[in-house]
Short mmCIF file of C-alpha atoms and ligand atoms in Angstrom, two decimals:
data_model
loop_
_atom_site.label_atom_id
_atom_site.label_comp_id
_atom_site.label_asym_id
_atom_site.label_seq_id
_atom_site.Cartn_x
_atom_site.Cartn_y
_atom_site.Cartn_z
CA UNK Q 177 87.87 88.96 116.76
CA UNK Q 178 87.48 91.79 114.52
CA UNK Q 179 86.85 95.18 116.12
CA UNK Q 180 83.82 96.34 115.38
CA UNK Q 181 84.05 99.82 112.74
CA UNK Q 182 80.71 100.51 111.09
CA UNK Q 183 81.56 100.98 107.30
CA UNK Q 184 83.06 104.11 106.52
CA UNK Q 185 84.37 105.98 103.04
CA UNK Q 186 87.76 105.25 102.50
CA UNK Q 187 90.29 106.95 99.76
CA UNK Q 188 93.42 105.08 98.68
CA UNK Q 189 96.37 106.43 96.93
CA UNK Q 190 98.52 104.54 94.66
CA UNK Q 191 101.54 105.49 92.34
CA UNK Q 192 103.28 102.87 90.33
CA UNK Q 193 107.22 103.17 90.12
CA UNK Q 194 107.44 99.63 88.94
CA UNK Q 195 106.76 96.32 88.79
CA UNK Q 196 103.34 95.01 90.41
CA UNK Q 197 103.97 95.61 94.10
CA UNK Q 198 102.31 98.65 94.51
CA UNK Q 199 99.22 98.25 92.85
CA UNK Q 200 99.40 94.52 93.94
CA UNK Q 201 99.40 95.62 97.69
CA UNK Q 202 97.07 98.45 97.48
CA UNK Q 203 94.41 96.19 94.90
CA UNK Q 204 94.25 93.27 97.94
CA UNK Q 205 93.60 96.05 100.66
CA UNK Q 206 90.97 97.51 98.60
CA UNK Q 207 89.34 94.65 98.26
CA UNK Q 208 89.61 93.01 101.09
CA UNK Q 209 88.11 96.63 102.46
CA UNK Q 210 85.09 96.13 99.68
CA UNK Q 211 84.71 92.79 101.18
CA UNK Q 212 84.00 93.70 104.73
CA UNK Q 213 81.66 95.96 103.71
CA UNK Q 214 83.21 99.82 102.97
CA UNK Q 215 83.38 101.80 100.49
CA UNK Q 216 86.98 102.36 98.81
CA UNK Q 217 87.82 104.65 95.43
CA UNK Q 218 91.46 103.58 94.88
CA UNK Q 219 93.40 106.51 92.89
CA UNK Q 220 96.04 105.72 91.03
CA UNK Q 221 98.34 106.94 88.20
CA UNK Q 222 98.62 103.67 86.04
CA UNK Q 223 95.80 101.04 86.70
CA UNK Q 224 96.83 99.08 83.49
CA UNK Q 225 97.79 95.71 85.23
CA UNK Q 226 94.50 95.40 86.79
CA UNK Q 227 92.79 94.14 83.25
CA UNK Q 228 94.75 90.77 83.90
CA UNK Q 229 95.14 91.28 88.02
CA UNK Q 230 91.74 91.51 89.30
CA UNK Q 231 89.76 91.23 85.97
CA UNK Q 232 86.51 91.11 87.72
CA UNK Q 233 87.22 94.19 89.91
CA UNK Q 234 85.89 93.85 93.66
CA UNK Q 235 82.38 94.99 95.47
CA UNK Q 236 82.62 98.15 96.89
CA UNK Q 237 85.93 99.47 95.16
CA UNK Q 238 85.29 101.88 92.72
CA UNK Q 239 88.92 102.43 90.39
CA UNK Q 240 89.58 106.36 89.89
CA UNK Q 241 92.51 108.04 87.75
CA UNK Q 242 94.84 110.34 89.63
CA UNK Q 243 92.78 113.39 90.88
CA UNK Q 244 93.34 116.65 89.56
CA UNK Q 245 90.75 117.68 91.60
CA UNK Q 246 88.83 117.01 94.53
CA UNK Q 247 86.59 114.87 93.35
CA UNK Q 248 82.75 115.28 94.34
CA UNK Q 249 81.89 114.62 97.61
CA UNK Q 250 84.83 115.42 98.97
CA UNK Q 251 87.66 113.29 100.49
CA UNK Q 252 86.79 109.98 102.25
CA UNK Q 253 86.93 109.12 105.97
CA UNK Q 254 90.05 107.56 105.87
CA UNK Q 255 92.56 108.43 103.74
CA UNK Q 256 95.43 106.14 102.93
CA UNK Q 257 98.53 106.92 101.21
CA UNK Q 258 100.46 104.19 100.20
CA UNK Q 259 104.19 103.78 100.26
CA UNK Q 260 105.13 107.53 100.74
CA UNK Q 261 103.16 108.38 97.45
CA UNK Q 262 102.33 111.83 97.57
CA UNK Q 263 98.87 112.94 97.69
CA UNK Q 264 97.78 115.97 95.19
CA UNK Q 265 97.69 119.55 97.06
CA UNK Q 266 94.20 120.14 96.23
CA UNK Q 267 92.99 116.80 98.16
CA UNK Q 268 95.20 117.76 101.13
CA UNK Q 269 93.39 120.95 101.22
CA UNK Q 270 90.39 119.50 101.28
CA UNK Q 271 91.25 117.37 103.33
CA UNK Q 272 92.54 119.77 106.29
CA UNK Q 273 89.23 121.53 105.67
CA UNK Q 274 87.57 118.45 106.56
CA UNK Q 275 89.35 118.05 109.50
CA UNK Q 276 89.32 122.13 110.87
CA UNK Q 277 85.33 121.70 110.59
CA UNK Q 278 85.77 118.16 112.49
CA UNK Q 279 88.71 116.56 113.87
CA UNK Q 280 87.31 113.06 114.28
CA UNK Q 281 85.82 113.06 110.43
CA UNK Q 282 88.96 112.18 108.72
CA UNK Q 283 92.08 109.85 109.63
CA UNK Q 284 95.09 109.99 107.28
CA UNK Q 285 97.38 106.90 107.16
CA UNK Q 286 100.67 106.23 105.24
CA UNK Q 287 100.88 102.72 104.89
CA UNK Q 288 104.48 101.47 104.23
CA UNK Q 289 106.92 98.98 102.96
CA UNK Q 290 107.26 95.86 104.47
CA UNK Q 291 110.35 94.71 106.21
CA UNK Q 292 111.30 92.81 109.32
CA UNK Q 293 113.70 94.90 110.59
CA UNK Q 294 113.75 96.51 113.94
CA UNK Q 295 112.87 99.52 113.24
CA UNK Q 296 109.32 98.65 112.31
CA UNK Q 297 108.14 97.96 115.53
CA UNK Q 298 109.65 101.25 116.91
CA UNK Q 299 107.91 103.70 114.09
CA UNK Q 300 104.30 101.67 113.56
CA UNK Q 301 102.01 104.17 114.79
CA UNK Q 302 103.53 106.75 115.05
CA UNK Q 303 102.31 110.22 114.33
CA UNK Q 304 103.48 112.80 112.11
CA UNK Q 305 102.07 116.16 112.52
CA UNK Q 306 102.07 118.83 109.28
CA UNK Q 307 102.86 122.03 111.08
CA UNK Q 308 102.75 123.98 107.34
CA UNK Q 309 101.71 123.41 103.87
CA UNK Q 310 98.21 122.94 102.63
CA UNK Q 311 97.85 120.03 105.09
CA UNK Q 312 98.94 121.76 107.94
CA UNK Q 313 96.62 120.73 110.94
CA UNK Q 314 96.94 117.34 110.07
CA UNK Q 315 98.30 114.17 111.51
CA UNK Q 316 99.86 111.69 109.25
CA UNK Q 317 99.92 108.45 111.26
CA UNK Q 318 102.62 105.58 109.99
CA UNK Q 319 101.33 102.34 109.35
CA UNK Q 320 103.66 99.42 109.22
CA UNK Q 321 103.30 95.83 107.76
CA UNK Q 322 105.57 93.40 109.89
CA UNK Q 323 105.93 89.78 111.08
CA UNK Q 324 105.56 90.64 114.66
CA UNK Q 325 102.70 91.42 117.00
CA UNK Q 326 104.19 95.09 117.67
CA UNK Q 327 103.57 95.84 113.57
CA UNK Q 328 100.39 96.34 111.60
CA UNK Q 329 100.66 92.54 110.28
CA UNK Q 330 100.48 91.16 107.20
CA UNK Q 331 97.36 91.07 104.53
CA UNK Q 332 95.21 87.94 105.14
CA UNK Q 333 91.47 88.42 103.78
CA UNK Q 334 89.10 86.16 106.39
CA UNK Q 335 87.85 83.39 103.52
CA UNK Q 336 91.86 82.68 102.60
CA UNK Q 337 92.13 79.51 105.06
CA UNK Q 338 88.45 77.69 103.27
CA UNK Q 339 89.44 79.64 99.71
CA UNK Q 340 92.77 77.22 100.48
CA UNK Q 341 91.08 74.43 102.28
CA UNK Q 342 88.82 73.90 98.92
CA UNK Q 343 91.52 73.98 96.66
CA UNK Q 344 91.89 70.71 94.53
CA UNK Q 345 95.97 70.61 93.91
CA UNK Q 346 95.73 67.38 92.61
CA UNK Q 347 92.94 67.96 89.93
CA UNK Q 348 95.01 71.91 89.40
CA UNK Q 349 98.40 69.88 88.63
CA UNK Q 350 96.49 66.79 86.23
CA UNK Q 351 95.42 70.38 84.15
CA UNK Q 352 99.06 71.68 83.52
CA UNK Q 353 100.15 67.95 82.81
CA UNK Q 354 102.27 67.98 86.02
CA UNK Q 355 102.71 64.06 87.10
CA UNK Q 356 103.10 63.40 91.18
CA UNK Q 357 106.44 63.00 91.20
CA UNK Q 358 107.46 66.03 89.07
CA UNK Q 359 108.91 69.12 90.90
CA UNK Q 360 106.85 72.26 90.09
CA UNK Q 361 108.95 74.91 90.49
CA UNK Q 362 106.96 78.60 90.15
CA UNK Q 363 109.11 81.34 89.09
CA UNK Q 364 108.53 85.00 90.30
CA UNK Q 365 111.57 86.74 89.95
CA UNK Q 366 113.76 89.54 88.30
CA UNK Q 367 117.14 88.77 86.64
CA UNK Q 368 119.18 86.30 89.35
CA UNK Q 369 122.50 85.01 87.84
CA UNK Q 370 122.02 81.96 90.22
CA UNK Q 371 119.11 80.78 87.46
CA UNK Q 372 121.22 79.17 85.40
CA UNK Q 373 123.31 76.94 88.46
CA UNK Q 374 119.49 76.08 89.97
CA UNK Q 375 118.37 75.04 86.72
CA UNK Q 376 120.86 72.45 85.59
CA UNK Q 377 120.79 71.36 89.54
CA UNK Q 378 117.34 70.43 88.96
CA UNK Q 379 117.14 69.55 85.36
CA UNK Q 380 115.97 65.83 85.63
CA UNK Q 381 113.44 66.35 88.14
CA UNK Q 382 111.82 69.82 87.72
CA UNK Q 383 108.76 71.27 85.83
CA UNK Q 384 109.51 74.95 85.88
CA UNK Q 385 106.28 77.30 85.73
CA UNK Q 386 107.62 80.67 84.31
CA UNK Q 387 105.53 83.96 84.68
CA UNK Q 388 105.58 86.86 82.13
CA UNK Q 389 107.20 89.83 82.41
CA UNK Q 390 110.95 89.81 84.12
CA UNK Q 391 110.93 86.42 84.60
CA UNK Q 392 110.63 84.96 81.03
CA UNK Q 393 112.71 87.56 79.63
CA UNK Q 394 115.38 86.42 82.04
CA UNK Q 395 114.87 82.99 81.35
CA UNK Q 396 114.55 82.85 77.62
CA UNK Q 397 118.23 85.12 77.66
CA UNK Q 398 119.62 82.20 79.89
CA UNK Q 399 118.41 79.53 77.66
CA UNK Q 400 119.36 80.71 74.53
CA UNK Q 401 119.17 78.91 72.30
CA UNK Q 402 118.00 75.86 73.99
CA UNK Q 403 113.92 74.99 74.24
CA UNK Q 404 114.16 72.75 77.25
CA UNK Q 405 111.18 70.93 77.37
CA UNK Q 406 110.86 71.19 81.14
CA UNK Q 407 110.13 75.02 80.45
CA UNK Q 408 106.68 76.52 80.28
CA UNK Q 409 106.41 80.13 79.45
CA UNK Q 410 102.68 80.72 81.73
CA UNK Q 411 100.09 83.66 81.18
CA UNK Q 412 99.25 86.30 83.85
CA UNK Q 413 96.56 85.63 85.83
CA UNK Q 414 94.17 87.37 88.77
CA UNK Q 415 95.81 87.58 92.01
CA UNK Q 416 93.41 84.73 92.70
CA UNK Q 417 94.72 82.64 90.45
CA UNK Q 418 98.60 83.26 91.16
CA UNK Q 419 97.98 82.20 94.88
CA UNK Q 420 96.22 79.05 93.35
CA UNK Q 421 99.86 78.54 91.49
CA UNK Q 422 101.70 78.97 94.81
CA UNK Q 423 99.53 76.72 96.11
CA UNK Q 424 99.67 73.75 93.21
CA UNK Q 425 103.73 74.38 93.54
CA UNK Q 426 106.29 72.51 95.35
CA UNK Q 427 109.13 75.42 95.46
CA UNK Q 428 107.61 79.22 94.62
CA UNK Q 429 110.58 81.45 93.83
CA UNK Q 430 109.23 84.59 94.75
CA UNK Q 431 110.07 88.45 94.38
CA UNK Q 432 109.21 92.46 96.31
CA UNK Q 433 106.59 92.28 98.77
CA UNK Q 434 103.47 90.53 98.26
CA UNK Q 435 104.18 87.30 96.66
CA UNK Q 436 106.17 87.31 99.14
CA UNK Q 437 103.37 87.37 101.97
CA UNK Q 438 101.56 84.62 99.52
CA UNK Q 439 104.30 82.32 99.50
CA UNK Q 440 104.38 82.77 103.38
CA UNK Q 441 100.55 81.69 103.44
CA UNK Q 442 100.78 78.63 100.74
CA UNK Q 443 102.77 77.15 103.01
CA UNK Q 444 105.45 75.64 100.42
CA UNK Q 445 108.88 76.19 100.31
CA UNK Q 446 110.13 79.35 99.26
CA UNK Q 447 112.68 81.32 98.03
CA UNK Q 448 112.54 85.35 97.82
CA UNK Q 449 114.02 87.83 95.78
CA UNK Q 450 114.51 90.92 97.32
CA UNK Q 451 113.57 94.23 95.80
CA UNK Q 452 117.07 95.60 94.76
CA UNK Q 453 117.93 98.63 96.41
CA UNK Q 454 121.22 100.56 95.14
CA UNK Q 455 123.01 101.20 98.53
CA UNK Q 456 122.33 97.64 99.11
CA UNK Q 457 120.17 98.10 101.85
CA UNK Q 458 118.11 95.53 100.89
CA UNK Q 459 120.74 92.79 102.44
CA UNK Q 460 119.70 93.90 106.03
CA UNK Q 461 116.00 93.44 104.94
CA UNK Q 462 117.52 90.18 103.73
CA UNK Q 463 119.13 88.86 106.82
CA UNK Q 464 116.06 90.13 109.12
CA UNK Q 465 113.53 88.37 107.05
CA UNK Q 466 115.44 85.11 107.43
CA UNK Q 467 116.86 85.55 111.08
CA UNK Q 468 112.56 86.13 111.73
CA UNK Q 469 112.14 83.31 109.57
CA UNK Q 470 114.11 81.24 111.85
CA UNK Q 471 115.45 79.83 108.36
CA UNK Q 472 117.84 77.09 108.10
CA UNK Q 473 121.67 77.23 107.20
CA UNK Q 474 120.27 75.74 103.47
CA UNK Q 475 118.03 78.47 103.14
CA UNK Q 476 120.14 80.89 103.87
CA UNK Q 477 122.77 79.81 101.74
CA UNK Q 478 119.75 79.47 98.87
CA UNK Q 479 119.23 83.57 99.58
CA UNK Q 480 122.57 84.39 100.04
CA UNK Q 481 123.23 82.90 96.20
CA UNK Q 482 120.00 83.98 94.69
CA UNK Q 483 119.75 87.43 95.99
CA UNK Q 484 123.60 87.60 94.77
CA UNK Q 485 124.92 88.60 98.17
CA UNK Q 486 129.03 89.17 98.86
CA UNK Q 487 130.53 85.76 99.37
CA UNK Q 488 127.49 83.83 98.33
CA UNK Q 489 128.37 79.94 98.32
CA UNK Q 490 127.20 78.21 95.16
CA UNK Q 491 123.24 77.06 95.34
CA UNK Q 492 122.23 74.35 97.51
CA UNK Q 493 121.45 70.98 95.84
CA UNK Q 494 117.55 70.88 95.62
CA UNK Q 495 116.36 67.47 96.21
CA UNK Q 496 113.12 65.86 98.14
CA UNK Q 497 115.04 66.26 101.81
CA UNK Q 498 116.13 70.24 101.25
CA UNK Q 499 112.56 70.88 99.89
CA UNK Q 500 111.52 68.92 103.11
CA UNK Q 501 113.75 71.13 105.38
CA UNK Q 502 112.24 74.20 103.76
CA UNK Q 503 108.75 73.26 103.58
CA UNK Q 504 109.25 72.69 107.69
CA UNK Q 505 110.34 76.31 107.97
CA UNK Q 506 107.51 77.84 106.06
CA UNK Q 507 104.72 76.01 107.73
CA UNK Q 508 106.13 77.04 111.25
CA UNK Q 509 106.61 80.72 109.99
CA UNK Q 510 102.87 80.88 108.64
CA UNK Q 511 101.61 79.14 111.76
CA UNK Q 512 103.39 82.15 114.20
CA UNK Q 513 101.79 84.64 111.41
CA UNK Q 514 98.59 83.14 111.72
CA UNK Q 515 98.32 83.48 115.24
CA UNK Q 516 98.64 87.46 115.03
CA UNK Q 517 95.88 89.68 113.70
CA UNK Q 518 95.78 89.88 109.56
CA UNK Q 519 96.48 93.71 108.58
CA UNK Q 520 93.43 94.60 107.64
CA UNK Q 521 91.76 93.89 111.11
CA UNK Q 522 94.45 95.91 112.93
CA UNK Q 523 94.34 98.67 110.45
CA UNK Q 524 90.29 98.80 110.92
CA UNK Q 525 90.83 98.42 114.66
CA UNK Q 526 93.59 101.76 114.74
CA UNK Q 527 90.80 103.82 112.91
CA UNK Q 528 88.14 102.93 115.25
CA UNK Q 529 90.91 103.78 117.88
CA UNK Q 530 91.87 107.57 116.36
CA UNK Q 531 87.96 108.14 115.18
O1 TRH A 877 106.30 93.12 91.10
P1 TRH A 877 107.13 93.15 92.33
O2 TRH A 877 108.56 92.96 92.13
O3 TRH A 877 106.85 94.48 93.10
C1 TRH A 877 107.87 95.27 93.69
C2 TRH A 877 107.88 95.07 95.18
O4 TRH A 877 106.62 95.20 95.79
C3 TRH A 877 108.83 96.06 95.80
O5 TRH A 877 108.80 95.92 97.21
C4 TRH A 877 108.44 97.44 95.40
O6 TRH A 877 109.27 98.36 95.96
C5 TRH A 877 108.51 97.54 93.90
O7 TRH A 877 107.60 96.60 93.33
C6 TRH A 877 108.18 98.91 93.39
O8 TRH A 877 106.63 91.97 93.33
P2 TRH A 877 105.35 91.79 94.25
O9 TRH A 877 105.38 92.77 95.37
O10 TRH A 877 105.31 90.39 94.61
O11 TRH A 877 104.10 92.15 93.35
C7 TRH A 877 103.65 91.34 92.32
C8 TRH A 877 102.15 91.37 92.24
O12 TRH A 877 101.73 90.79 91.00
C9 TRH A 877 101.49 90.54 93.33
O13 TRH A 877 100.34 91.22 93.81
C10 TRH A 877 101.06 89.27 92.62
C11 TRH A 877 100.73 89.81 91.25
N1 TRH A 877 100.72 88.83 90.14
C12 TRH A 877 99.48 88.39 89.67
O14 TRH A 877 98.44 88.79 90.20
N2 TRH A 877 99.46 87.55 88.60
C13 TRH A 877 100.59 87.08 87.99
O15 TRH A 877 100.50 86.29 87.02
C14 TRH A 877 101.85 87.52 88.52
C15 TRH A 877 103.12 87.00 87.90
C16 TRH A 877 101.88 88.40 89.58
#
């Protein structure tokens, strides 16, 4: 059940650093916001990819540039700031005026990265006062995506299960000339080395579906200067459309954050590229994504080689009984997920909590 918050006003802060995640992320809360009814003005510093990600924008979302000022009307109710991205000083002073002439008028949240780790379910929710500064009087409150019941949950708008249930794969795949017996294979991904090993593995039996950006440029370098003619170089598309590809797939080789959570939700096997960090701490995010997952020794070893990790074995063989294995372990990962409260709800059910 959804808690019940009358619609409020809410801001949403958004700076790209790159790639799609962040805008990705902070585009499907928006929306999914404008959905149930509120009012969101996303700010953010580079809205270019939303021409080609949500080409038809979303009710109730208006798109704003990075403020320099306070823009009229003042801040909104609830003010989220997304990935540590730092709100301008003028808005937090406006903001901590908002809240001297009314604590319960304003809520500020800093919604962060997603990860499975521990930690998560220790710092969701927790407060961080600002003793100083031109927000000083304020309370920051941490907001944490997560697999478990003890995080904020994952993103999940309420018409995903029919949008899915209505979805005609068959009539989708006839479209893109994909016979019944070919093995789509989606590709999401930045520059893996194990490519090249997965492709020839799969050469006789696989239709790959490559999307722009990283992904064909990594691809085309591999292939050089061979046009295999199991290779097709796709478009980008809306969000909606790119779960409709995860959807139409048989194995989605995903990347960052939220393809991520859509691969989780088309329930077909997956395999996930990690956001690259340079300390490698992203091989502990790794591990506790797949130790959650509950992921089998074949997975693992899929990750450990795609994600490059020390002492990788080579790439699985991909054939009908792996992608069987791994379609088993997605299903029963999105069936614990969709037991637990979508992010959204638990977000709108913390601010009728603080208000
Ligand atoms: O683009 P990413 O690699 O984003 C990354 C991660 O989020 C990472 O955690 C973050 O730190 C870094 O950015 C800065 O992968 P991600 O998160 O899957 O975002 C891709 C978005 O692009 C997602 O919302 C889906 C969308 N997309 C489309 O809508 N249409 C398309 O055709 C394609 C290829 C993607």
């Amino acid at each position: 059940m959804s808690p019940i918050l009358s619609p409020r006003r809410w801001d949403i802060f958004c700076q790209v650093i790159d790639n799609f995640g962040d805008i990705g992320v902070c585009w499907r809360l928006a929306a999914d916001l404008g959905a149930r009814g509120h009012q969101v003005r996303l700010f953010i510093d580079d809205a270019s990819a939303l021409w080609w990600m949500a080409p038809h924008g979303g009710a109730g979302v208006t798109v704003l540039p990075w403020p320099a000022q306070v823009p009229e009307g003042g801040p909104g109710e609830v003010i989220i700031e997304a990935f540590g991205c730092e709100i301008p000083e003028t808005f937090l002073a406006a903001m901590a005026d908002r809240h001297r002439a009314d604590a319960n008028s304003i809520l500020w949240i800093n919604l962060e990265y997603l990860s499975a780790e521990s930690y998560v379910e220790r710092c969701h929710r927790l407060p961080s006062p600002l003793m100083s500064g031109p927000a000083a009087g304020l309370t920051r409150w941490f907001f944490y995506p997560g697999f478990t019941v003890r995080t904020g949950g994952l993103l999940r708008e309420p018409d995903l299960p029919e949008r899915q249930a209505a979805f005609d794969r068959k009539a989708w795949r006839a479209r893109q000339g994909l016979g019944e017996q070919d093995t789509a294979c989606m590709l999401f991904c930045y520059e893996p080395k194990a490519f090249e090993p997965v492709f020839a593995d799969t050469r006789s039996s696989a239709q790959w579906l490559v999307t722009p950006g990283r992904a064909a440029a990594a691809v085309r370098a591999a292939l050089l200067p061979a046009h295999p003619d199991n290779v097709r170089f796709l478009p980008p598309r809306s969000q909606r459309e790119f779960d409709e590809l995860l959807w139409a797939c048989d194995l989605n080789f995903v990347r960052g954050e939220d393809s991520l959570v859509r691969a989780l939700w088309a329930g077909q096997p997956f395999v996930w590229q990690i956001y690259p960090q340079h300390d490698d701490a992203h091989h502990d995010k790794l591990h506790a994504f797949l130790d959650w997952m509950q992921a089998p020794q074949s997975l693992r070893d899929m990750h450990a080689a795609w994600n490059e990790l020390p002492g990788a074995p080579k790439p699985p063989h991909i054939d009908t009984a792996i992608l069987a294995e791994w379609r088993a372990s997605a299903c029963s990962a999105r069936d614990r997920l969709l037991a637990q409260n979508d992010l959204l709800t638990q977000m709108l059910g913390f601010v009728l909590e603080k208000s």
